[in-house]
Coordinates of C-alpha atoms and ligand atoms in Angstrom, one line a residue:
X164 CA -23.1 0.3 1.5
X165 CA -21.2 -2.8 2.6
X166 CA -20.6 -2.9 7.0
X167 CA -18.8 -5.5 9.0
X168 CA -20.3 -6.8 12.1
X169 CA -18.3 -8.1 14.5
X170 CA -18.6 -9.6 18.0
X171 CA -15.6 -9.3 20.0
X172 CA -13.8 -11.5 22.7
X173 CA -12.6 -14.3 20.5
X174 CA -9.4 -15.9 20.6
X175 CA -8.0 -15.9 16.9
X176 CA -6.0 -19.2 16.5
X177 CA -4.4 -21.3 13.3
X178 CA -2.8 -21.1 10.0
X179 CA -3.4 -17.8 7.8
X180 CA -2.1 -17.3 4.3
X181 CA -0.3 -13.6 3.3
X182 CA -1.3 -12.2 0.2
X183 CA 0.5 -10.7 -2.3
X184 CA 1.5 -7.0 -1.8
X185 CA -0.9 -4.7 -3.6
X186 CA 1.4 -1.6 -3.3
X187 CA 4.1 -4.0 -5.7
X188 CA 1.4 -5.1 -7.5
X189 CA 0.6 -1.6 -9.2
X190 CA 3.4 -0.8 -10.6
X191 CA 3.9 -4.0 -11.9
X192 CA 0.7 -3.2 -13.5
X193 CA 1.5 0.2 -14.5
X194 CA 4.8 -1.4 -16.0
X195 CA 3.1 -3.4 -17.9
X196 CA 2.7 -0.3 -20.2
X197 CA 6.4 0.1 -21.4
X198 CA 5.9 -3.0 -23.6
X199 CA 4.3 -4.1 -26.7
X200 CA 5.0 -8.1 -25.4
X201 CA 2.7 -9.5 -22.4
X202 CA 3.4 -9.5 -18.6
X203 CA 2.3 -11.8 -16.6
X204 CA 2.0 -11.3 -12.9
X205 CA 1.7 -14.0 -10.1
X206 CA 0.9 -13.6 -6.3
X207 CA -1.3 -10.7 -7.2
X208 CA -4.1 -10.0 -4.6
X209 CA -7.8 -9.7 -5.7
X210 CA -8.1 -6.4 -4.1
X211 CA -9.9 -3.4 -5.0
X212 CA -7.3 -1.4 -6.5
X213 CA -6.5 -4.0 -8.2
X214 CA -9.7 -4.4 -9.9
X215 CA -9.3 -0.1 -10.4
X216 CA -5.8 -0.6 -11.9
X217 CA -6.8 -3.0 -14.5
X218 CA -9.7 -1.1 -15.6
X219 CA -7.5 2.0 -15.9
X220 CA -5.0 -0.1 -18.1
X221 CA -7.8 -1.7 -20.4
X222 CA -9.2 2.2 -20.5
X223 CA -5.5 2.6 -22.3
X224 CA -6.5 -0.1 -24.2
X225 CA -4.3 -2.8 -23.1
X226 CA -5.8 -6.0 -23.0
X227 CA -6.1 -7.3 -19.3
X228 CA -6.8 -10.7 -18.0
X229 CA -7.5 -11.6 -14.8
X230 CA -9.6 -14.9 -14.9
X231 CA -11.3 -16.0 -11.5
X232 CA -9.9 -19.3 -12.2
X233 CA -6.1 -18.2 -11.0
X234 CA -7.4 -15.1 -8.6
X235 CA -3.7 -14.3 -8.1
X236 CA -2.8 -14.1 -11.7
X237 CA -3.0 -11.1 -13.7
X238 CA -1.6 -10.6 -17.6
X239 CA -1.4 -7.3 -19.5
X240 CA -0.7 -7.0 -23.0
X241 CA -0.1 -3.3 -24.1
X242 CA 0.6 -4.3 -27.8
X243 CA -0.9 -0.2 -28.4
X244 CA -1.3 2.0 -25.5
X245 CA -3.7 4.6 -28.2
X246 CA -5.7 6.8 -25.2
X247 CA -2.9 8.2 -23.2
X248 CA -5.3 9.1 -19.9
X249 CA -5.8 8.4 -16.7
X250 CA -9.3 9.8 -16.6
X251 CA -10.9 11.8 -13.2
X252 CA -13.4 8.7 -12.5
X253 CA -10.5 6.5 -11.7
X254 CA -7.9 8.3 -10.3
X255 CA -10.3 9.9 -7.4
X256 CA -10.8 6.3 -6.6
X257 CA -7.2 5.3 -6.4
X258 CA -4.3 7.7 -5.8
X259 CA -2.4 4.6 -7.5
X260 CA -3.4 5.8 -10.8
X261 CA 0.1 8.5 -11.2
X262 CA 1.8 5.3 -11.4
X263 CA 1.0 5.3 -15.5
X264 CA 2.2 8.6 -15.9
X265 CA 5.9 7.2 -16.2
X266 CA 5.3 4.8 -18.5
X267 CA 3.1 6.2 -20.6
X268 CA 4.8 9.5 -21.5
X269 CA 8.2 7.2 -21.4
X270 CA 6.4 4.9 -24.2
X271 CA 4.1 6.8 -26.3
X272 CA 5.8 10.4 -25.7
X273 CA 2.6 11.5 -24.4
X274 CA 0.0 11.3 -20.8
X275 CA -2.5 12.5 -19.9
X276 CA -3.6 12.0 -15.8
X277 CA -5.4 13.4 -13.6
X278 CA -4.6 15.7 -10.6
X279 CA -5.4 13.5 -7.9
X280 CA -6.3 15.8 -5.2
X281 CA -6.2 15.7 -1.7
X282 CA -7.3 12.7 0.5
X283 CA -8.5 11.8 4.1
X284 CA -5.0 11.3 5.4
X285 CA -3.1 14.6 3.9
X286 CA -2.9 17.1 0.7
X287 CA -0.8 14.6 -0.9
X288 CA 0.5 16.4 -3.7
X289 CA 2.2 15.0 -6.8
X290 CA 5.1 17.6 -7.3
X291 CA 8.2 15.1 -7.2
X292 CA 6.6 12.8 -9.7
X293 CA 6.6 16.0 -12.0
X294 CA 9.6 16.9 -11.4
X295 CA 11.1 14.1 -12.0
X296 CA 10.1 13.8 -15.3
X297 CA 10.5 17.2 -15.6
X298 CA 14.3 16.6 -15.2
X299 CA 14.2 13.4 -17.7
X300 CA 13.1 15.8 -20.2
X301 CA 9.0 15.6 -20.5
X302 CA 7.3 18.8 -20.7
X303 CA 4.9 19.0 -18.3
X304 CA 2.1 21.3 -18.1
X305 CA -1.6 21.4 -15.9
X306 CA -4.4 22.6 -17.1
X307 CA -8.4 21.6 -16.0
X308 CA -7.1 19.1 -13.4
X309 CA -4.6 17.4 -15.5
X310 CA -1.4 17.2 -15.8
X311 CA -0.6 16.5 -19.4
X312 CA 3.4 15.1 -20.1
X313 CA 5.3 15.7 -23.7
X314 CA 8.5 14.2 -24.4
X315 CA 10.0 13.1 -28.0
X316 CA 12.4 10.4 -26.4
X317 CA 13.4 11.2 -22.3
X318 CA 17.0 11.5 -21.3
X319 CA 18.4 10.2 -18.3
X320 CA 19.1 12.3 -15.7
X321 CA 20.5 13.3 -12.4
X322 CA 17.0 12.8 -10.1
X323 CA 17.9 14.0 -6.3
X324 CA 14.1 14.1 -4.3
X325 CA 13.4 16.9 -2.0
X326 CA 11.0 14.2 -0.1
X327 CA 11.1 10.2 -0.1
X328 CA 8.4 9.4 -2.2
X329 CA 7.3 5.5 -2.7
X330 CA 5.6 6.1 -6.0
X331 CA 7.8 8.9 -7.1
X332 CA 10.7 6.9 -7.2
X333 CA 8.4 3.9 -9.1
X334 CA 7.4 6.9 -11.6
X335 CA 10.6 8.0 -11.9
X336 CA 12.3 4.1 -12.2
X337 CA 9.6 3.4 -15.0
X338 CA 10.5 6.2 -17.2
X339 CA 14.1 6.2 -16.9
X340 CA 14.1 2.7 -17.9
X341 CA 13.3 3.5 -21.3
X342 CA 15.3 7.2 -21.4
X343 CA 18.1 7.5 -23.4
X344 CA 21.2 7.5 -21.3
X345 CA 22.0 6.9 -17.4
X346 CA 19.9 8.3 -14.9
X347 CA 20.6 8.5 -11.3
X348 CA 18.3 8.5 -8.4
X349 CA 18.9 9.8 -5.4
X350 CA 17.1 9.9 -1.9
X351 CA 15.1 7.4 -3.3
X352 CA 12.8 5.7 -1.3
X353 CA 13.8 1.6 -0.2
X354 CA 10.7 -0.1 0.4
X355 CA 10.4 -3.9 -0.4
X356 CA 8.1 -2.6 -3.4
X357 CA 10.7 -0.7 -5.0
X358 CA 12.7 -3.7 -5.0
X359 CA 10.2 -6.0 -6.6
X360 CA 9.9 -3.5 -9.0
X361 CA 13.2 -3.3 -10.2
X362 CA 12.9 -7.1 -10.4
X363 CA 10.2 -6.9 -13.1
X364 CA 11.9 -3.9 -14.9
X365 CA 15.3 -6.1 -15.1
X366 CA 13.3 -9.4 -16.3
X367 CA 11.8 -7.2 -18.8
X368 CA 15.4 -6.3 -20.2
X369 CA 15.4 -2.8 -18.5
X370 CA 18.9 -2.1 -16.4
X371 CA 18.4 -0.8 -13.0
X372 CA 20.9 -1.5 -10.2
X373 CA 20.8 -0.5 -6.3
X374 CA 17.2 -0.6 -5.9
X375 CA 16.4 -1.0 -1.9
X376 CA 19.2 1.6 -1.5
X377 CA 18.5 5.3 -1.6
X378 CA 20.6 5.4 -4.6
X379 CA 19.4 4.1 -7.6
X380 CA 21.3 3.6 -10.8
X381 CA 19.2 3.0 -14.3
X382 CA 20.6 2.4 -18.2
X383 CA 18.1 3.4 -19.8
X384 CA 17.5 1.3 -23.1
X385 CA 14.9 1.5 -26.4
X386 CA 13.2 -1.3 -25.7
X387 CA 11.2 -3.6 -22.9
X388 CA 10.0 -7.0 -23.4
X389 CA 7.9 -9.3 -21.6
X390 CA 8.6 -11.0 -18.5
X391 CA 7.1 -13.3 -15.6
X392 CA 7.1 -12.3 -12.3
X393 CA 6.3 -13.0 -8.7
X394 CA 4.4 -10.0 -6.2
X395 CA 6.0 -9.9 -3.0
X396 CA 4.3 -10.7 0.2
X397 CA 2.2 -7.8 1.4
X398 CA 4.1 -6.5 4.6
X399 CA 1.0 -4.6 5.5
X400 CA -1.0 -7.0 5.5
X401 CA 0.8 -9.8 7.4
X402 CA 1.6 -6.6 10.0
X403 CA -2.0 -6.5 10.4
X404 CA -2.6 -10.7 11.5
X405 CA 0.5 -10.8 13.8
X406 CA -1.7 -7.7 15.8
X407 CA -5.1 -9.7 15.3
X408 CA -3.3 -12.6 16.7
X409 CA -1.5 -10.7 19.6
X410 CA -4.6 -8.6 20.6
X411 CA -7.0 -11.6 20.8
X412 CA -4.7 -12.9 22.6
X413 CA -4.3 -16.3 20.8
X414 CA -1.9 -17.4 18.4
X415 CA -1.4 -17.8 14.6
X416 CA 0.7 -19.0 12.1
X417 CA 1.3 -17.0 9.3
X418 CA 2.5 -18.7 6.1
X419 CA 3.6 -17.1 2.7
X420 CA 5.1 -13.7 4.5
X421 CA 8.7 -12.0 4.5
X422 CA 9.9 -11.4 7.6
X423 CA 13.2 -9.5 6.7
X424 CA 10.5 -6.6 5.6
X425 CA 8.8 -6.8 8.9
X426 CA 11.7 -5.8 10.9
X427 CA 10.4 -3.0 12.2
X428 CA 6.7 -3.7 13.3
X429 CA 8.3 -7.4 14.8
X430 CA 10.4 -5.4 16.8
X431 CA 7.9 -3.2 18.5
X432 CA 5.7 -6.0 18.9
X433 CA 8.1 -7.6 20.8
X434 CA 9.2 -4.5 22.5
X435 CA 5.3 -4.9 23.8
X436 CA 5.8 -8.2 25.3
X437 CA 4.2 -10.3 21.9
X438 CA 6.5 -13.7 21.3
X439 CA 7.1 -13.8 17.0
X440 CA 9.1 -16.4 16.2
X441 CA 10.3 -17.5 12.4
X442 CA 9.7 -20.9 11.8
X443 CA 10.5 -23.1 8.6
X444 CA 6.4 -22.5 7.4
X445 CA 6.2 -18.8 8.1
X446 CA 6.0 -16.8 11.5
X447 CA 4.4 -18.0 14.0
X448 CA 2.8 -14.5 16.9
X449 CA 1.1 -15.4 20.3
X450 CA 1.0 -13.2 23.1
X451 CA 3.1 -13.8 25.8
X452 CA 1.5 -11.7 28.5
X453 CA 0.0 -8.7 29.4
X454 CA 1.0 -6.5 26.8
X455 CA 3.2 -3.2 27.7
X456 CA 3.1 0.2 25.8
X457 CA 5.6 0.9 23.7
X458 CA 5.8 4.3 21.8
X459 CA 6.8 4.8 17.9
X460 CA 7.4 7.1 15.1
X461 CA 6.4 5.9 11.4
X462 CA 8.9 6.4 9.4
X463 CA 10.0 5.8 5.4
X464 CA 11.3 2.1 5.2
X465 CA 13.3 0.3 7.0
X466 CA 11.6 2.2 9.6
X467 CA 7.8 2.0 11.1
X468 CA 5.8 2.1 8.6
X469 CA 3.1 4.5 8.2
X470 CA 0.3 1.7 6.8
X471 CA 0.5 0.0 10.4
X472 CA 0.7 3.3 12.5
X473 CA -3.8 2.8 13.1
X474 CA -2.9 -1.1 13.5
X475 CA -0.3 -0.7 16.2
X476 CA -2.5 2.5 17.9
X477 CA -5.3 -0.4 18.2
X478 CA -2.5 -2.8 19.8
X479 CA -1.7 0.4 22.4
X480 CA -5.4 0.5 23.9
X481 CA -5.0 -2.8 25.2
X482 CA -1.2 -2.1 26.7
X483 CA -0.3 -1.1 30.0
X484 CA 1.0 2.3 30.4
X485 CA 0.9 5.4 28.0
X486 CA 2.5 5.2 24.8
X487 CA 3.2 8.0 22.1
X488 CA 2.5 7.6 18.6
X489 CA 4.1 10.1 16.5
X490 CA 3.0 10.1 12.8
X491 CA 5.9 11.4 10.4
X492 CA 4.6 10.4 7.0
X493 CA 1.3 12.1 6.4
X494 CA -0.3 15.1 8.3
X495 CA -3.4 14.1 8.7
X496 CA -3.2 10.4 9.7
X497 CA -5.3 9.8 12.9
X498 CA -8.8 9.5 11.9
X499 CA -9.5 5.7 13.3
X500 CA -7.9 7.5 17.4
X501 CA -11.8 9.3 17.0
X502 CA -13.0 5.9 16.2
X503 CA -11.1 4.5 18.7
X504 CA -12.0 6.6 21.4
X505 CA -15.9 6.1 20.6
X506 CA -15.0 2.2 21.4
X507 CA -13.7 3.2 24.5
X508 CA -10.0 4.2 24.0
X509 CA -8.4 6.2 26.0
X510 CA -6.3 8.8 23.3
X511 CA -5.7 12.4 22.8
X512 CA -4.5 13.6 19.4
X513 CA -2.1 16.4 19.4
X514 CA -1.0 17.6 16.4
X515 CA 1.3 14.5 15.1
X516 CA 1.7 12.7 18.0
X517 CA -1.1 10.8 19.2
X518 CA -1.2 9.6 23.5
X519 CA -2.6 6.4 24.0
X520 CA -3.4 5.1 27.6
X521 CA -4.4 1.5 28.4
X522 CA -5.4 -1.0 28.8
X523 CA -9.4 0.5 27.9
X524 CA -12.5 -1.9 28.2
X525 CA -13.2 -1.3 24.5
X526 CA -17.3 -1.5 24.0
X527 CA -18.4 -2.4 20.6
X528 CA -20.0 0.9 19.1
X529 CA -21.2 1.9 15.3
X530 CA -18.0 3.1 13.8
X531 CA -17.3 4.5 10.6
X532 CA -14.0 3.5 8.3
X533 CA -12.3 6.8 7.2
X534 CA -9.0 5.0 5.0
X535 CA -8.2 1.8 4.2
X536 CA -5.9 1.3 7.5
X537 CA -7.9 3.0 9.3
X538 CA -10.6 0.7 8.6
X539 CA -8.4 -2.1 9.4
X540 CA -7.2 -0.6 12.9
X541 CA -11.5 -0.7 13.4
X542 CA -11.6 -4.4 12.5
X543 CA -8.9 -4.9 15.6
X544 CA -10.1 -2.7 18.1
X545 CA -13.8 -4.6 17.4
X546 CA -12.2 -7.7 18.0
X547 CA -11.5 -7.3 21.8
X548 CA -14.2 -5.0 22.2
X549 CA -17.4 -6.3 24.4
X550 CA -20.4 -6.9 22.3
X551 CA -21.1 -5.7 18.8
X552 CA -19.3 -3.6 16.3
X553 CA -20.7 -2.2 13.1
X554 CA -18.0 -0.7 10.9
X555 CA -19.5 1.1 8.3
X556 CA -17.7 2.4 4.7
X557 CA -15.7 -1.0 4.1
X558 CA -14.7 -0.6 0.9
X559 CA -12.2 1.6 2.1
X560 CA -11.0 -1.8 2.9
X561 CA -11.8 -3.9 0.1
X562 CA -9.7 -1.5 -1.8
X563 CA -6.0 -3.5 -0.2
X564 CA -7.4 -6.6 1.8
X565 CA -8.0 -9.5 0.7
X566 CA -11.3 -11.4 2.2
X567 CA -10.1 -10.2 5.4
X568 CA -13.9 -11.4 6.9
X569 CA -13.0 -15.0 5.6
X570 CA -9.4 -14.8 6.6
X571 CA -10.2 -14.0 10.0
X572 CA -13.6 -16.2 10.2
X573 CA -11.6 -18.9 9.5
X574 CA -9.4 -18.2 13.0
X575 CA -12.3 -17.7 15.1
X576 CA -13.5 -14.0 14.9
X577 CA -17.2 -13.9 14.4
X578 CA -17.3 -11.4 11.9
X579 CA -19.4 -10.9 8.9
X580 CA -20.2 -8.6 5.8
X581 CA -23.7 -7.0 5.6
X582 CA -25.2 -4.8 3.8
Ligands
UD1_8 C1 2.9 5.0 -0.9 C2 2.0 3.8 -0.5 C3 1.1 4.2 0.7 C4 2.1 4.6 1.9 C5 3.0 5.7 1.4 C6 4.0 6.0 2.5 C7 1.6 2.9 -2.7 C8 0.6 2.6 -3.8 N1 1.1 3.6 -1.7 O1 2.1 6.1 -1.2 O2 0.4 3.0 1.1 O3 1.3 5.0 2.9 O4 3.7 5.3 0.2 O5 4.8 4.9 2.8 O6 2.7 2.4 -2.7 N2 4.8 13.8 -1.3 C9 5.0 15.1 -1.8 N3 5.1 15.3 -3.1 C10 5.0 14.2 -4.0 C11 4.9 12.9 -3.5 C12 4.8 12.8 -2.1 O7 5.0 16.1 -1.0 O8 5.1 14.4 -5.2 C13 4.7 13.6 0.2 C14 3.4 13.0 0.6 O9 2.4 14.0 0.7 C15 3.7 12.3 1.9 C16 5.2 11.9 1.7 O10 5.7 12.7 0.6 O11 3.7 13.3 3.0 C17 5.4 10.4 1.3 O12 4.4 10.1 0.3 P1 4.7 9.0 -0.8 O13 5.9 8.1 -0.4 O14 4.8 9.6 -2.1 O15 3.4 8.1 -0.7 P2 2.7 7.4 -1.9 O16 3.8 6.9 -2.8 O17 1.6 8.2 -2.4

């Protein structure tokens, strides 16, 4: 199994590129499915899931390109979509895989996926997505850990979620698109990746209005051609460098990013003493000072989001004072603190709120990667700890960064990949 080593104490500094968002680049993948013409997608990061996703689609036998001469480009054809599945194998490895459900019953009138099952961070169930389609008009029944969907054409439909769910609404926004009739979406979720993916479903001739609001509005029509479109920046990821940059110490540029979908994480950073300016080429983080603690709560977009709640608790060992981090999203979401607190970090876990005290002399300690942002919080604690790091288990990683070890090489960390 693939570690990272790291030695820690060095001053990250220069120009780092975002990559595409991998949580907008699945269901462009997944929409890829609603029609017979090709898509081709751009900005598309060579990530693991990535990789998981197109296998799943050319398992539907779709035919999938993704040639390492244009790593950001990937192109689906879905001509016939003649096996229905999402088999066991893949969807264990990515929870991403429901995002065919959707489309395929919405298509072919008929999928086949499998029950996901719980994960590190939570139980994670897949009710709303059912429901959803449910209420569009699929018949929907589970039986040997599938959930198998039956519809002649859908209907659109009134959809109000008990929950915000990112990929429910995505599920629910892909089959509507081809229902028969209006459907209308409510308490949907508002992420940036809900936007981009109404962007592909209206260059692909579908009708979906109000997307990025928690009301969303979708005609549905018979038929969805192909289209060309551009992956958002990944908010996640960019999150993650302005906190390498800040807890190092140093400063970086980062280039390629959106800051209007950063709101939130910019604003606590700065809340901590960190200096993030916009600039003309990107945004540019150093750190302006010792850095103060700051609590927060994750919360569904425009809020904190959950995918930088381990980043930011890394950030918090290094602050002066106590700060509270309370985790909204998922129940089980503090795996890394255990990590953490083997490094050196001060923090107690209670229930959903986690107490951080700082600033801790982190020590560089065998650690092991639980999630993928766990795994990424690791990365940032090792690189102001004394000394050596080994985080073990980093394909949790691999699965939604792209080259981290190179992109933060190239700014100074000495970090490498062994095996
Ligand atoms: C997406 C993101 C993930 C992020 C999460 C929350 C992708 C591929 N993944 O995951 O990185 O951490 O949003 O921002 O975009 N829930 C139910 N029933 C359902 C669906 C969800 O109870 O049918 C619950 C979940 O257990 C969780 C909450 O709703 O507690 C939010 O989950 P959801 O927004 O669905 O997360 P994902 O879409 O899986």
């Amino acid at each position: 199994m693939e570690k990272f080593r790291i030695h820690g104490g060095r001053r990250l500094e220069g120009t780092v590129r975002v990559s595409g968002a991998k949580n907008a680049a699945l269901p462009a993948m997944a929409a890829a499915l609603l029609t017979s013409e090709p898509v081709h997608l751009r900005n598309v990061p060579r990530v693991r899931d990535i990789v998981t996703m197109g296998k799943l689609l050319a398992h539907m036998e779709a035919q999938v390109e993704m040639s390492p001469a244009t790593p950001d480009a990937v192109s689906i054809r879905a001509e016939r979509v003649s096996h229905a599945e999402a088999p066991y194998e893949l969807v264990k490895t990515m929870r991403a895989s429901v995002l065919t459900l959707g489309p395929l019953v919405a298509r072919t009138g008929y999928a086949r996926v499998s029950l996901p099952g719980g994960c590190a961070i939570g139980a994670r169930p897949i009710d709303l997505h059912i429901q959803a389609l449910e209420k569009l008009g699929a018949e929907i029944s589970t039986e040997h850990g599938y959930v198998e969907a039956r519809a002649q054409r859908l209907r659109g439909a009134r959809l109000l979620f008990d929950k915000i769910t990112v990929t429910g609404t995505e599920n629910a926004m892909m089959a509507a698109a081809l229902a028969e009739g209006e459907s209308l979406l409510e308490n949907a979720a508002r992420e940036p990746e809900i936007s981009d993916l109404a962007a592909l479903l209206n260059a692909m001739g579908a009708r979906v209005e109000g997307a990025g609001t928690s009301t969303v509005r979708i005609r549905g029509v018979p038929a969805l051609h192909g289209a060309t479109h551009t992956i958002i920046p990944d908010r996640i990821e960019a999150g993650t460098l302005l906190v390498a940059g800040a807890i190092t110490g140093g400063e970086l540029l980062l280039t390629h990013c959106e800051p209007a979908h950063l709101t939130a994480v910019i604003e606590k950073l700065e809340q901590s003493g960190i200096v993030i300016r916009a600039e003309a080429k990107g945004l540019r983080v150093h750190n302006g000072g010792p850095l103060a603690a700051v609590d927060v709560t994750t919360e569904e977009y425009p809020g904190f989001a959950t995918d930088m709640q381990a980043q930011y608790m890394a950030l918090m060992t290094q602050a002066a004072g106590t700060s509270v981090i309370t985790e909204t999203i998922f129940e089980n979401r503090f795996l890394h603190a255990q990590e953490m607190v083997r490094m050196g970090g001060q923090i107690v876990v209670e229930g959903r709120r986690a107490v951080v005290r700082g600033p801790a002399r982190l020590s560089g300690a065998s650690v092991q990667a639980s999630d993928l942002r766990a795994s990424a919080s690791l990365v940032l604690a090792a690189l102001v700890a004394e000394g050596e790091t080994i985080i073990d288990r980093v394909y949790h990683l691999d699965r939604g960064y792209e080259r981290l070890e190179q992109k933060l090489g190239a700014l100074g960390a000495r970090i490498e990949r062994v095996n």
